PDB file of C-alpha atoms in Angstrom:
ATOM      1  CA  UNK R 189     -86.741  49.126  -4.995  1.00 71.00           C
ATOM      2  CA  UNK R 190     -88.678  46.615  -2.914  1.00 84.00           C
ATOM      3  CA  UNK R 191     -91.382  46.565  -5.589  1.00 89.00           C
ATOM      4  CA  UNK R 192     -88.791  45.574  -8.172  1.00 91.00           C
ATOM      5  CA  UNK R 193     -87.624  42.662  -6.015  1.00 89.00           C
ATOM      6  CA  UNK R 194     -91.185  41.501  -5.440  1.00 91.00           C
ATOM      7  CA  UNK R 195     -91.874  41.573  -9.192  1.00 92.00           C
ATOM      8  CA  UNK R 196     -88.649  39.674  -9.926  1.00 91.00           C
ATOM      9  CA  UNK R 197     -89.351  36.981  -7.335  1.00 87.00           C
ATOM     10  CA  UNK R 198     -92.979  36.548  -8.351  1.00 90.00           C
ATOM     11  CA  UNK R 199     -92.157  36.442 -12.065  1.00 91.00           C
ATOM     12  CA  UNK R 200     -89.426  33.840 -11.502  1.00 85.00           C
ATOM     13  CA  UNK R 201     -91.827  31.706  -9.447  1.00 83.00           C
ATOM     14  CA  UNK R 202     -94.539  31.968 -12.106  1.00 87.00           C
ATOM     15  CA  UNK R 203     -92.138  31.132 -14.950  1.00 87.00           C
ATOM     16  CA  UNK R 204     -90.712  28.216 -12.995  1.00 83.00           C
ATOM     17  CA  UNK R 205     -94.225  26.967 -12.226  1.00 83.00           C
ATOM     18  CA  UNK R 206     -95.066  27.093 -15.944  1.00 87.00           C
ATOM     19  CA  UNK R 207     -91.889  25.605 -17.420  1.00 87.00           C
ATOM     20  CA  UNK R 208     -90.472  23.394 -14.623  1.00 83.00           C
ATOM     21  CA  UNK R 209     -93.049  22.963 -11.858  1.00 80.00           C
ATOM     22  CA  UNK R 210     -91.368  19.922 -10.339  1.00 82.00           C
ATOM     23  CA  UNK R 211     -88.202  21.881  -9.498  1.00 82.00           C
ATOM     24  CA  UNK R 212     -89.747  24.722  -7.450  1.00 78.00           C
ATOM     25  CA  UNK R 213     -89.634  23.089  -4.024  1.00 81.00           C
ATOM     26  CA  UNK R 214     -86.342  21.272  -4.634  1.00 84.00           C
ATOM     27  CA  UNK R 215     -84.659  24.471  -5.825  1.00 82.00           C
ATOM     28  CA  UNK R 216     -85.987  26.499  -2.899  1.00 81.00           C
ATOM     29  CA  UNK R 217     -84.837  23.863  -0.400  1.00 88.00           C
ATOM     30  CA  UNK R 218     -81.377  23.625  -1.991  1.00 90.00           C
ATOM     31  CA  UNK R 219     -81.001  27.415  -1.951  1.00 87.00           C
ATOM     32  CA  UNK R 220     -82.053  27.554   1.715  1.00 90.00           C
ATOM     33  CA  UNK R 221     -79.559  24.797   2.554  1.00 93.00           C
ATOM     34  CA  UNK R 222     -76.760  26.631   0.729  1.00 89.00           C
ATOM     35  CA  UNK R 223     -77.634  29.894   2.481  1.00 88.00           C
ATOM     36  CA  UNK R 224     -77.567  28.318   5.940  1.00 92.00           C
ATOM     37  CA  UNK R 225     -74.322  26.452   5.209  1.00 87.00           C
ATOM     38  CA  UNK R 226     -72.671  29.633   3.960  1.00 82.00           C
ATOM     39  CA  UNK R 227     -73.800  31.590   7.035  1.00 85.00           C
ATOM     40  CA  UNK R 228     -72.363  28.960   9.364  1.00 86.00           C
ATOM     41  CA  UNK R 229     -69.051  28.932   7.484  1.00 79.00           C
ATOM     42  CA  UNK R 230     -68.846  32.736   7.597  1.00 77.00           C
ATOM     43  CA  UNK R 231     -69.402  32.768  11.348  1.00 83.00           C
ATOM     44  CA  UNK R 232     -65.970  31.204  11.715  1.00 80.00           C
ATOM     45  CA  UNK R 233     -64.286  33.715   9.434  1.00 73.00           C
ATOM     46  CA  UNK R 234     -65.926  36.681  11.150  1.00 73.00           C
ATOM     47  CA  UNK R 235     -65.245  35.290  14.615  1.00 79.00           C
ATOM     48  CA  UNK R 236     -61.536  35.059  13.883  1.00 76.00           C
ATOM     49  CA  UNK R 237     -61.239  38.604  12.536  1.00 70.00           C
ATOM     50  CA  UNK R 238     -63.505  40.152  15.173  1.00 71.00           C
ATOM     51  CA  UNK R 239     -61.389  38.356  17.784  1.00 79.00           C
ATOM     52  CA  UNK R 240     -58.214  39.756  16.286  1.00 73.00           C
ATOM     53  CA  UNK R 241     -59.677  43.267  16.402  1.00 67.00           C
ATOM     54  CA  UNK R 242     -60.698  42.737  20.049  1.00 75.00           C
ATOM     55  CA  UNK R 243     -57.188  41.513  20.927  1.00 79.00           C
ATOM     56  CA  UNK R 244     -55.729  44.580  19.208  1.00 70.00           C
ATOM     57  CA  UNK R 245     -58.038  46.769  21.266  1.00 68.00           C
ATOM     58  CA  UNK R 246     -57.329  44.933  24.546  1.00 79.00           C
ATOM     59  CA  UNK R 247     -53.554  45.117  23.994  1.00 80.00           C
ATOM     60  CA  UNK R 248     -53.824  48.851  23.350  1.00 74.00           C
ATOM     61  CA  UNK R 249     -52.461  48.294  19.863  1.00 69.00           C
ATOM     62  CA  UNK R 250     -55.461  50.232  18.612  1.00 61.00           C
ATOM     63  CA  UNK R 251     -54.031  53.302  20.345  1.00 64.00           C
ATOM     64  CA  UNK R 252     -50.701  52.765  18.575  1.00 72.00           C
ATOM     65  CA  UNK R 253     -52.530  52.291  15.274  1.00 66.00           C
ATOM     66  CA  UNK R 254     -54.429  55.500  15.965  1.00 64.00           C
ATOM     67  CA  UNK R 255     -51.134  57.324  16.497  1.00 72.00           C
ATOM     68  CA  UNK R 256     -49.723  55.966  13.223  1.00 79.00           C
ATOM     69  CA  UNK R 257     -52.834  56.969  11.269  1.00 79.00           C
ATOM     70  CA  UNK R 258     -53.505  60.162  13.238  1.00 80.00           C
ATOM     71  CA  UNK R 259     -51.668  62.538  10.898  1.00 85.00           C
ATOM     72  CA  UNK R 260     -53.369  61.332   7.724  1.00 87.00           C
ATOM     73  CA  UNK R 261     -56.712  61.210   9.568  1.00 86.00           C
ATOM     74  CA  UNK R 262     -56.235  64.762  10.906  1.00 86.00           C
ATOM     75  CA  UNK R 263     -55.272  65.942   7.438  1.00 87.00           C
ATOM     76  CA  UNK R 264     -58.294  64.300   5.790  1.00 89.00           C
ATOM     77  CA  UNK R 265     -60.915  64.812   8.529  1.00 88.00           C
ATOM     78  CA  UNK R 266     -59.651  67.897  10.361  1.00 85.00           C
ATOM     79  CA  UNK R 267     -59.431  68.197  14.131  1.00 85.00           C
ATOM     80  CA  UNK R 268     -61.586  65.747  16.081  1.00 87.00           C
ATOM     81  CA  UNK R 269     -61.577  64.481  19.642  1.00 88.00           C
ATOM     82  CA  UNK R 270     -59.299  61.543  20.516  1.00 84.00           C
ATOM     83  CA  UNK R 271     -62.097  58.947  20.716  1.00 88.00           C
ATOM     84  CA  UNK R 272     -63.559  59.905  17.333  1.00 90.00           C
ATOM     85  CA  UNK R 273     -60.100  59.883  15.771  1.00 88.00           C
ATOM     86  CA  UNK R 274     -59.448  56.398  17.225  1.00 85.00           C
ATOM     87  CA  UNK R 275     -62.768  55.130  15.838  1.00 88.00           C
ATOM     88  CA  UNK R 276     -61.979  56.577  12.397  1.00 91.00           C
ATOM     89  CA  UNK R 277     -58.545  54.932  12.437  1.00 87.00           C
ATOM     90  CA  UNK R 278     -59.963  51.554  13.480  1.00 84.00           C
ATOM     91  CA  UNK R 279     -62.714  51.836  10.882  1.00 87.00           C
ATOM     92  CA  UNK R 280     -60.198  52.499   8.121  1.00 87.00           C
ATOM     93  CA  UNK R 281     -57.814  49.781   9.375  1.00 82.00           C
ATOM     94  CA  UNK R 282     -60.626  47.213   9.478  1.00 79.00           C
ATOM     95  CA  UNK R 283     -61.620  48.068   5.931  1.00 81.00           C
ATOM     96  CA  UNK R 284     -58.008  47.910   4.749  1.00 79.00           C
ATOM     97  CA  UNK R 285     -57.629  44.335   5.995  1.00 74.00           C
ATOM     98  CA  UNK R 286     -60.962  43.405   4.448  1.00 70.00           C
ATOM     99  CA  UNK R 287     -63.218  42.946   7.455  1.00 72.00           C
ATOM    100  CA  UNK R 288     -66.000  45.394   6.793  1.00 72.00           C
ATOM    101  CA  UNK R 289     -68.185  43.769   9.435  1.00 72.00           C
ATOM    102  CA  UNK R 290     -65.650  44.766  12.101  1.00 74.00           C
ATOM    103  CA  UNK R 291     -65.387  48.240  10.583  1.00 81.00           C
ATOM    104  CA  UNK R 292     -69.105  48.988  10.877  1.00 86.00           C
ATOM    105  CA  UNK R 293     -69.302  49.543  14.675  1.00 89.00           C
ATOM    106  CA  UNK R 294     -66.242  51.798  14.552  1.00 89.00           C
ATOM    107  CA  UNK R 295     -67.718  53.702  11.616  1.00 92.00           C
ATOM    108  CA  UNK R 296     -70.990  54.273  13.474  1.00 93.00           C
ATOM    109  CA  UNK R 297     -69.146  55.521  16.565  1.00 94.00           C
ATOM    110  CA  UNK R 298     -66.941  57.743  14.394  1.00 93.00           C
ATOM    111  CA  UNK R 299     -69.973  59.196  12.619  1.00 93.00           C
ATOM    112  CA  UNK R 300     -71.623  59.944  15.973  1.00 93.00           C
ATOM    113  CA  UNK R 301     -68.436  61.690  17.087  1.00 92.00           C
ATOM    114  CA  UNK R 302     -68.316  63.752  13.893  1.00 91.00           C
ATOM    115  CA  UNK R 303     -71.980  64.774  14.144  1.00 88.00           C
ATOM    116  CA  UNK R 304     -72.155  68.383  15.312  1.00 81.00           C
ATOM    117  CA  UNK R 305     -75.929  68.424  15.573  1.00 81.00           C
ATOM    118  CA  UNK R 306     -76.382  70.491  12.408  1.00 78.00           C
ATOM    119  CA  UNK R 307     -79.079  69.743   9.897  1.00 81.00           C
ATOM    120  CA  UNK R 308     -76.388  69.149   7.282  1.00 84.00           C
ATOM    121  CA  UNK R 309     -73.564  66.655   7.024  1.00 86.00           C
ATOM    122  CA  UNK R 310     -70.126  68.093   7.684  1.00 88.00           C
ATOM    123  CA  UNK R 311     -67.183  67.698   5.345  1.00 90.00           C
ATOM    124  CA  UNK R 312     -65.666  65.113   7.708  1.00 90.00           C
ATOM    125  CA  UNK R 313     -68.896  63.094   7.762  1.00 92.00           C
ATOM    126  CA  UNK R 314     -69.075  63.062   3.965  1.00 92.00           C
ATOM    127  CA  UNK R 315     -65.396  62.110   3.779  1.00 93.00           C
ATOM    128  CA  UNK R 316     -66.011  59.151   6.115  1.00 93.00           C
ATOM    129  CA  UNK R 317     -68.904  57.964   3.960  1.00 93.00           C
ATOM    130  CA  UNK R 318     -66.798  58.286   0.791  1.00 93.00           C
ATOM    131  CA  UNK R 319     -63.847  56.397   2.280  1.00 91.00           C
ATOM    132  CA  UNK R 320     -66.139  53.639   3.548  1.00 88.00           C
ATOM    133  CA  UNK R 321     -68.061  53.455   0.276  1.00 87.00           C
ATOM    134  CA  UNK R 322     -64.951  53.109  -1.844  1.00 87.00           C
ATOM    135  CA  UNK R 323     -63.575  50.620   0.693  1.00 78.00           C
ATOM    136  CA  UNK R 324     -59.829  50.575   0.116  1.00 80.00           C
ATOM    137  CA  UNK R 325     -58.524  47.070   0.848  1.00 80.00           C
ATOM    138  CA  UNK R 326     -55.015  45.720   0.946  1.00 79.00           C
ATOM    139  CA  UNK R 327     -56.126  42.285   2.096  1.00 76.00           C
ATOM    140  CA  UNK R 328     -59.665  41.317   1.040  1.00 80.00           C
ATOM    141  CA  UNK R 329     -60.022  38.605   3.689  1.00 75.00           C
ATOM    142  CA  UNK R 330     -63.797  38.203   3.380  1.00 74.00           C
ATOM    143  CA  UNK R 331     -63.731  37.708  -0.390  1.00 81.00           C
ATOM    144  CA  UNK R 332     -60.730  35.390  -0.162  1.00 82.00           C
ATOM    145  CA  UNK R 333     -62.616  33.394   2.482  1.00 78.00           C
ATOM    146  CA  UNK R 334     -65.702  33.238   0.264  1.00 80.00           C
ATOM    147  CA  UNK R 335     -63.626  32.038  -2.682  1.00 86.00           C
ATOM    148  CA  UNK R 336     -61.932  29.399  -0.516  1.00 83.00           C
ATOM    149  CA  UNK R 337     -65.298  28.171   0.760  1.00 79.00           C
ATOM    150  CA  UNK R 338     -66.570  27.971  -2.815  1.00 83.00           C
ATOM    151  CA  UNK R 339     -63.649  25.705  -3.734  1.00 87.00           C
ATOM    152  CA  UNK R 340     -61.523  28.167  -5.713  1.00 89.00           C
ATOM    153  CA  UNK R 341     -58.158  26.798  -6.823  1.00 92.00           C
ATOM    154  CA  UNK R 342     -56.510  30.155  -6.114  1.00 91.00           C
ATOM    155  CA  UNK R 343     -58.679  32.180  -3.722  1.00 88.00           C
ATOM    156  CA  UNK R 344     -56.073  34.910  -3.268  1.00 87.00           C
ATOM    157  CA  UNK R 345     -55.610  35.592  -6.991  1.00 92.00           C
ATOM    158  CA  UNK R 346     -57.892  38.607  -6.592  1.00 90.00           C
ATOM    159  CA  UNK R 347     -55.382  40.390  -4.342  1.00 88.00           C
ATOM    160  CA  UNK R 348     -53.814  42.788  -6.876  1.00 91.00           C
ATOM    161  CA  UNK R 349     -57.016  43.544  -8.793  1.00 91.00           C
ATOM    162  CA  UNK R 350     -58.719  44.322  -5.468  1.00 88.00           C
ATOM    163  CA  UNK R 351     -55.942  46.649  -4.344  1.00 88.00           C
ATOM    164  CA  UNK R 352     -56.017  48.565  -7.630  1.00 91.00           C
ATOM    165  CA  UNK R 353     -59.808  48.661  -7.921  1.00 90.00           C
ATOM    166  CA  UNK R 354     -60.247  49.974  -4.370  1.00 88.00           C
ATOM    167  CA  UNK R 355     -57.225  52.285  -4.164  1.00 90.00           C
ATOM    168  CA  UNK R 356     -58.062  54.376  -7.235  1.00 93.00           C
ATOM    169  CA  UNK R 357     -61.706  55.162  -6.294  1.00 93.00           C
ATOM    170  CA  UNK R 358     -60.700  55.982  -2.718  1.00 91.00           C
ATOM    171  CA  UNK R 359     -58.062  58.486  -3.832  1.00 92.00           C
ATOM    172  CA  UNK R 360     -60.413  59.987  -6.422  1.00 94.00           C
ATOM    173  CA  UNK R 361     -63.261  60.191  -3.871  1.00 93.00           C
ATOM    174  CA  UNK R 362     -61.096  61.967  -1.289  1.00 92.00           C
ATOM    175  CA  UNK R 363     -59.804  64.383  -3.930  1.00 94.00           C
ATOM    176  CA  UNK R 364     -63.300  65.062  -5.255  1.00 94.00           C
ATOM    177  CA  UNK R 365     -64.728  65.839  -1.802  1.00 93.00           C
ATOM    178  CA  UNK R 366     -61.746  68.114  -1.099  1.00 91.00           C
ATOM    179  CA  UNK R 367     -62.158  69.981  -4.395  1.00 93.00           C
ATOM    180  CA  UNK R 368     -65.908  70.402  -3.950  1.00 92.00           C
ATOM    181  CA  UNK R 369     -65.545  71.743  -0.418  1.00 88.00           C
ATOM    182  CA  UNK R 370     -62.689  74.038  -1.416  1.00 89.00           C
ATOM    183  CA  UNK R 371     -64.839  75.501  -4.217  1.00 90.00           C
ATOM    184  CA  UNK R 372     -67.825  75.766  -1.897  1.00 86.00           C
ATOM    185  CA  UNK R 373     -65.698  77.666   0.607  1.00 84.00           C
ATOM    186  CA  UNK R 374     -64.382  80.027  -2.098  1.00 86.00           C
ATOM    187  CA  UNK R 375     -67.893  80.758  -3.393  1.00 85.00           C
ATOM    188  CA  UNK R 376     -69.143  81.434   0.122  1.00 68.00           C
TER     189      UNK R 376
END
């Protein structure tokens, strides 16, 4: 994959040098400026949501959230220890409210808790990857923030399409993993 990117970058530089040589440096500088500006703007968005997650954790609301989500989590992932279950719940909750960057540390801790030391991934580990990959979101805060920063007239207009387009793959992914493991168990 890295070879493909190198070829694409080099070919775009060569074509630009041939057809519009005076724009190479200006375009690169403008892109760098836009990238830095966007990173600085996102720091604020991420700081707010990471702070909210920390407040939830400090107020022990994460434990209450874990209790609310514990039955579905136990049903989907099977029996796990309390800390792993809490990390799974917080990972899923962070993804649901659209802050994947806050979900990542919880997902890593959950995966470590699910790891039994086998050479193969367990059903629960695969289920966690599927749920995180499909990324069900009820409130896509990061994308709404990006659209607002880009000057969108209606940054939240993607709310319903996002809910539908993340809910369906998540449900199908969970069902598919369950069916595959049920068949695998039946076939021995």
